[in-house]
Coordinates of C-alpha atoms in Angstrom, one line a residue:
A1 CA 185.9 -15.4 150.8
D2 CA 185.1 -11.6 151.2
P3 CA 185.3 -9.4 148.2
L4 CA 188.0 -6.8 148.0
S5 CA 187.0 -3.2 148.7
V6 CA 187.0 -1.8 145.1
K7 CA 187.4 1.9 144.4
K8 CA 189.0 2.1 141.0
V9 CA 188.0 -0.1 138.1
A10 CA 190.3 0.1 134.8
V11 CA 188.6 -1.0 131.5
M12 CA 190.9 -2.0 128.8
G13 CA 189.5 -1.5 125.3
A14 CA 187.1 1.3 124.5
G15 CA 185.0 -0.3 121.8
L16 CA 181.2 -0.7 122.2
M17 CA 181.6 -3.5 124.9
G18 CA 184.6 -1.5 126.9
A19 CA 182.5 1.9 126.6
G20 CA 179.5 0.2 127.8
I21 CA 181.3 -1.4 130.8
A22 CA 182.9 1.8 131.6
Q23 CA 179.5 3.6 131.5
V24 CA 177.8 1.3 134.0
T25 CA 180.7 1.3 136.3
A26 CA 181.0 5.2 136.4
E27 CA 177.2 5.4 137.0
K28 CA 177.5 3.3 140.1
G29 CA 180.1 5.5 141.9
Y30 CA 183.4 3.8 140.9
Q31 CA 186.4 5.7 139.5
V32 CA 186.9 4.5 136.0
L33 CA 190.2 4.4 133.9
L34 CA 189.3 3.8 130.2
K35 CA 192.2 2.8 128.1
D36 CA 192.7 2.0 124.4
R37 CA 195.6 2.1 122.0
D38 CA 195.1 5.5 120.4
D39 CA 193.3 8.6 121.0
A40 CA 190.8 8.0 118.1
S41 CA 189.5 4.8 119.4
L42 CA 189.4 6.4 122.9
G43 CA 187.5 9.3 121.7
R44 CA 184.8 7.1 120.1
G45 CA 184.4 5.2 123.5
I46 CA 184.0 8.4 125.4
S47 CA 181.5 9.9 123.0
Y48 CA 179.5 6.7 123.1
M49 CA 179.2 7.2 126.9
T50 CA 178.4 11.0 126.7
D51 CA 175.9 10.5 124.0
N52 CA 174.1 7.8 126.2
W53 CA 174.2 10.3 129.1
D54 CA 173.0 13.3 127.0
K55 CA 170.0 11.1 125.9
K56 CA 169.2 10.4 129.5
L57 CA 169.5 14.0 130.4
K58 CA 167.4 15.1 127.6
R59 CA 164.5 12.5 128.7
K60 CA 164.9 13.8 132.2
R61 CA 166.1 10.5 133.4
M62 CA 169.2 12.0 134.8
T63 CA 170.1 15.3 136.5
K64 CA 172.8 17.8 134.9
Y65 CA 174.8 17.3 138.2
Q66 CA 174.5 13.5 137.8
H67 CA 175.8 13.7 134.3
N68 CA 178.8 16.0 135.3
I69 CA 179.6 13.6 138.2
N70 CA 179.6 10.7 135.9
S71 CA 181.8 12.2 133.3
S72 CA 184.2 13.3 136.1
R73 CA 184.7 9.7 137.2
V74 CA 186.1 8.5 133.9
V75 CA 189.7 9.1 133.3
P76 CA 190.5 8.6 129.5
L77 CA 193.9 7.0 128.9
S78 CA 195.8 5.8 125.6
D79 CA 199.2 4.4 125.0
Q80 CA 200.3 7.8 124.3
T81 CA 199.4 9.0 127.8
E82 CA 202.7 8.9 129.7
S83 CA 201.0 8.6 133.0
W84 CA 198.7 5.6 132.4
K85 CA 201.0 3.1 134.4
R86 CA 200.9 5.5 137.4
H87 CA 197.0 5.5 137.1
F88 CA 196.8 1.8 136.8
A89 CA 199.0 1.5 140.0
G90 CA 195.8 2.3 141.9
A91 CA 193.4 -0.1 140.2
D92 CA 191.5 -2.7 142.2
L93 CA 190.0 -4.5 139.3
V94 CA 190.9 -4.4 135.6
I95 CA 188.3 -5.6 133.0
E96 CA 189.6 -6.3 129.6
A97 CA 187.4 -6.0 126.5
V98 CA 189.7 -6.3 123.6
F99 CA 189.4 -8.5 120.4
E100 CA 188.7 -12.4 120.9
N101 CA 192.4 -13.4 120.5
L102 CA 194.2 -15.5 123.0
E103 CA 197.8 -14.1 122.4
L104 CA 196.4 -10.5 122.7
K105 CA 194.6 -11.3 125.8
R106 CA 197.5 -12.8 127.4
K107 CA 199.7 -9.8 126.4
I108 CA 197.3 -7.6 128.1
V109 CA 197.5 -9.7 131.3
Q110 CA 201.2 -9.3 131.2
Q111 CA 200.9 -5.5 130.6
V112 CA 198.4 -5.2 133.5
E113 CA 200.4 -7.4 136.1
E114 CA 203.4 -5.2 135.5
V115 CA 201.8 -2.1 136.6
T116 CA 198.9 -3.1 139.0
P117 CA 199.3 -3.9 142.8
D118 CA 199.3 -7.5 143.8
H119 CA 195.6 -7.6 144.9
C120 CA 194.3 -6.4 141.6
V121 CA 191.8 -8.7 140.0
F122 CA 191.9 -9.3 136.3
A123 CA 188.5 -10.0 134.7
T124 CA 188.4 -11.0 131.1
N125 CA 185.3 -10.4 128.9
T126 CA 185.5 -13.2 126.5
S127 CA 182.6 -15.0 124.9
A128 CA 184.5 -18.0 123.8
I129 CA 188.1 -18.5 125.0
P130 CA 188.5 -20.6 128.0
I131 CA 189.5 -18.8 131.0
A132 CA 191.9 -21.5 131.9
D133 CA 193.8 -20.8 128.6
I134 CA 194.0 -17.0 129.5
A135 CA 195.1 -17.7 132.9
A136 CA 197.5 -20.6 132.2
P137 CA 200.8 -19.8 134.2
G138 CA 203.7 -18.9 132.1
E139 CA 205.9 -15.9 130.8
E140 CA 202.9 -13.6 130.6
V141 CA 200.9 -14.6 133.5
K142 CA 202.2 -14.5 136.9
R143 CA 199.1 -14.1 139.1
P144 CA 196.7 -16.8 137.7
E145 CA 194.5 -16.9 140.9
N146 CA 193.5 -13.3 140.3
I147 CA 192.0 -14.1 136.9
V148 CA 188.3 -14.5 136.4
G149 CA 185.8 -14.2 133.5
M150 CA 183.2 -11.6 133.4
H151 CA 181.2 -11.9 130.1
Y152 CA 178.8 -9.0 129.4
F153 CA 176.2 -8.8 126.8
S154 CA 175.8 -6.0 124.3
P155 CA 174.7 -3.2 124.6
V156 CA 176.0 -3.3 128.2
P157 CA 174.0 -0.4 129.6
S158 CA 170.7 -2.1 128.8
M159 CA 171.4 -6.0 129.1
P160 CA 171.2 -7.1 132.6
L161 CA 173.0 -10.5 132.6
L162 CA 176.6 -11.1 133.4
E163 CA 178.2 -14.4 133.3
I164 CA 181.1 -14.8 135.8
I165 CA 183.4 -17.6 135.0
P166 CA 186.1 -18.8 137.6
H167 CA 188.8 -21.3 136.2
A168 CA 190.0 -23.9 138.5
G169 CA 192.6 -21.9 140.0
T170 CA 190.7 -18.6 140.6
S171 CA 190.7 -17.5 144.2
G172 CA 187.6 -17.1 146.2
E173 CA 188.5 -13.4 146.7
A174 CA 188.8 -12.8 143.0
L175 CA 185.4 -14.5 142.5
S176 CA 183.6 -12.8 145.2
T177 CA 185.0 -9.4 144.1
A178 CA 183.8 -9.9 140.5
F179 CA 180.3 -10.8 141.8
A180 CA 180.2 -7.9 144.2
V181 CA 181.3 -5.2 141.3
G182 CA 178.9 -6.9 138.9
T183 CA 176.0 -6.7 141.4
K184 CA 176.7 -3.0 142.0
Q185 CA 176.8 -2.5 138.4
G186 CA 173.2 -3.5 138.3
K187 CA 173.8 -6.8 136.7
T188 CA 172.0 -10.2 137.2
C189 CA 175.3 -12.3 137.9
V190 CA 175.4 -16.1 137.3
V191 CA 178.5 -18.1 138.2
V192 CA 179.2 -20.4 135.3
K193 CA 181.7 -23.3 134.8
D194 CA 184.6 -22.7 132.6
V195 CA 183.2 -24.8 129.6
P196 CA 183.0 -24.0 125.9
G197 CA 180.2 -21.3 125.3
F198 CA 179.9 -20.8 129.1
Y199 CA 176.1 -20.7 129.6
V200 CA 174.5 -18.4 127.1
N201 CA 176.5 -19.1 124.0
R202 CA 176.2 -22.9 124.9
C203 CA 172.4 -22.5 124.6
L204 CA 172.7 -20.2 121.5
G205 CA 175.1 -22.6 119.4
P206 CA 172.5 -25.2 118.8
I207 CA 169.8 -22.5 118.0
L208 CA 172.2 -21.1 115.4
V209 CA 172.8 -24.5 113.7
E210 CA 169.1 -25.2 113.6
F211 CA 168.3 -21.6 112.3
C212 CA 171.0 -22.2 109.4
A213 CA 169.3 -25.7 108.6
L214 CA 165.9 -24.1 108.4
V215 CA 167.1 -21.1 106.3
K216 CA 168.7 -23.6 103.8
E217 CA 165.4 -25.6 103.7
G218 CA 163.8 -22.3 102.4
V219 CA 161.9 -21.3 105.5
P220 CA 161.2 -17.5 105.3
L221 CA 163.3 -15.4 107.8
D222 CA 160.5 -13.3 108.9
K223 CA 158.4 -16.5 109.6
L224 CA 161.4 -18.0 111.6
D225 CA 161.7 -14.8 113.7
K226 CA 157.9 -14.5 114.4
A227 CA 157.8 -18.1 115.5
M228 CA 160.7 -17.6 118.0
K229 CA 159.1 -14.5 119.3
N230 CA 155.7 -16.2 119.8
F231 CA 157.7 -18.9 121.7
G232 CA 158.8 -16.2 124.1
M233 CA 162.2 -15.1 123.0
P234 CA 162.7 -11.3 122.9
V235 CA 163.9 -11.2 119.3
G236 CA 164.1 -13.9 116.5
P237 CA 167.3 -15.5 115.4
A238 CA 167.7 -13.6 112.2
T239 CA 167.4 -10.2 114.1
L240 CA 169.6 -11.4 116.9
I241 CA 172.5 -12.5 114.5
D242 CA 172.1 -9.1 112.6
E243 CA 172.3 -7.1 116.0
V244 CA 175.3 -9.2 117.5
G245 CA 177.1 -9.1 114.2
V246 CA 177.1 -12.1 111.7
D247 CA 181.0 -12.3 111.9
V248 CA 180.8 -12.6 116.0
A249 CA 177.8 -15.2 115.6
S250 CA 179.8 -17.1 112.9
K251 CA 182.9 -17.3 114.9
V252 CA 181.0 -18.4 118.1
A253 CA 179.1 -21.1 116.2
T254 CA 182.2 -22.3 114.4
Y255 CA 184.1 -22.4 117.7
L256 CA 181.2 -24.4 119.5
A257 CA 181.0 -26.8 116.5
S258 CA 184.6 -27.9 117.2
A259 CA 184.0 -28.1 121.1
D260 CA 182.5 -30.6 123.3
L261 CA 178.8 -30.1 122.2
G262 CA 178.8 -33.1 119.9
V263 CA 175.6 -33.9 118.0
R264 CA 173.9 -30.8 119.2
M265 CA 176.0 -28.8 116.7
T266 CA 175.7 -31.0 113.8
G267 CA 172.1 -30.1 112.5
G268 CA 172.9 -27.5 110.0
D269 CA 175.5 -26.0 107.6
L270 CA 177.3 -23.0 109.2
S271 CA 178.8 -22.1 105.8
L272 CA 175.7 -19.8 105.4
M273 CA 177.2 -17.3 107.9
T274 CA 180.8 -17.6 106.6
N275 CA 179.6 -16.7 103.1
M276 CA 177.9 -13.8 104.4
V277 CA 180.9 -12.6 106.3
D278 CA 183.0 -13.0 103.1
K279 CA 180.5 -10.8 101.3
G280 CA 180.8 -8.1 104.0
W281 CA 177.3 -8.6 105.2
L282 CA 178.0 -8.2 108.9
G283 CA 174.5 -7.3 110.2
R284 CA 173.2 -3.8 111.3
K285 CA 176.6 -2.4 111.7
S286 CA 177.4 -2.9 107.9
K287 CA 173.7 -2.1 107.1
Q288 CA 173.3 -5.5 105.5
G289 CA 173.0 -8.9 107.1
F290 CA 169.8 -11.2 106.9
F291 CA 168.0 -7.9 106.7
T292 CA 168.8 -4.7 105.0
Y293 CA 169.0 -1.6 107.3
S294 CA 168.5 2.1 106.6
G295 CA 168.1 4.5 109.5
K296 CA 167.5 3.5 113.3
K297 CA 164.0 1.7 112.8
D298 CA 163.8 0.7 109.2
K299 CA 164.8 -2.9 108.4
K300 CA 163.4 -4.8 105.4
L301 CA 164.2 -8.2 103.4
G302 CA 166.5 -7.5 100.6
P303 CA 165.9 -9.3 97.4
E304 CA 169.5 -11.0 97.3
V305 CA 168.9 -12.6 100.8

């Protein structure tokens, strides 16, 4: 099926993911609606984009003209903006990047379906929830054929991979639209079956479990990271978990452990990460994970770890 001609893309959720998606979308010439619940969250998302563009300008990777054009393509909207529904009435594609919660995601689908045109494709950026569950027809979902998964990786502006996940009922048009937009955003798109973990996290799950097993056996973290880098990975597992967030990694691993991966997820003890989350050690964002962080570049092994 041919993709829709997409001019306006709406992004729901202005966190790191949402703002990153909005940034790469605006850079490639789309009109972007960036929506979050309140002005404070929205402001953080807008400054994330502006800061990134300011850096590019400073490094002479972008002209002032391009900077202004990009900024002008983004319309910030919050629940308090009375006109948000009018703006959404012109959207051809909506990408949601809200918390990993099935009820919330289905509520967002309902909100979006009420105000968007019938052809509008709804893409969900989930790392773990099956697309079929989000798109299951019911009270909240009236156009399941328009729903598709678009799973981006963080930070979106610099990570080239995009997983596109159709569920059994996704229309060919919705799938090809997601693929066309993803390609225009400069992403390497892979179409993946709607299975737990999709592609990347399905590979990552068993690595996390083995990593926990080796840590429990007393293998030093820096040694583990170094070994995996020598093997060809861009970063080692301890650094990866800290960057992604220990809470996120823990959630994904726990979810996959109860999914269909069987023996592949039984090698280690995941309570290592849940204990860290209980202590508030969430990785780089909380300045403490497997490593202790101070400043942009400085990370070291803390004695407690």
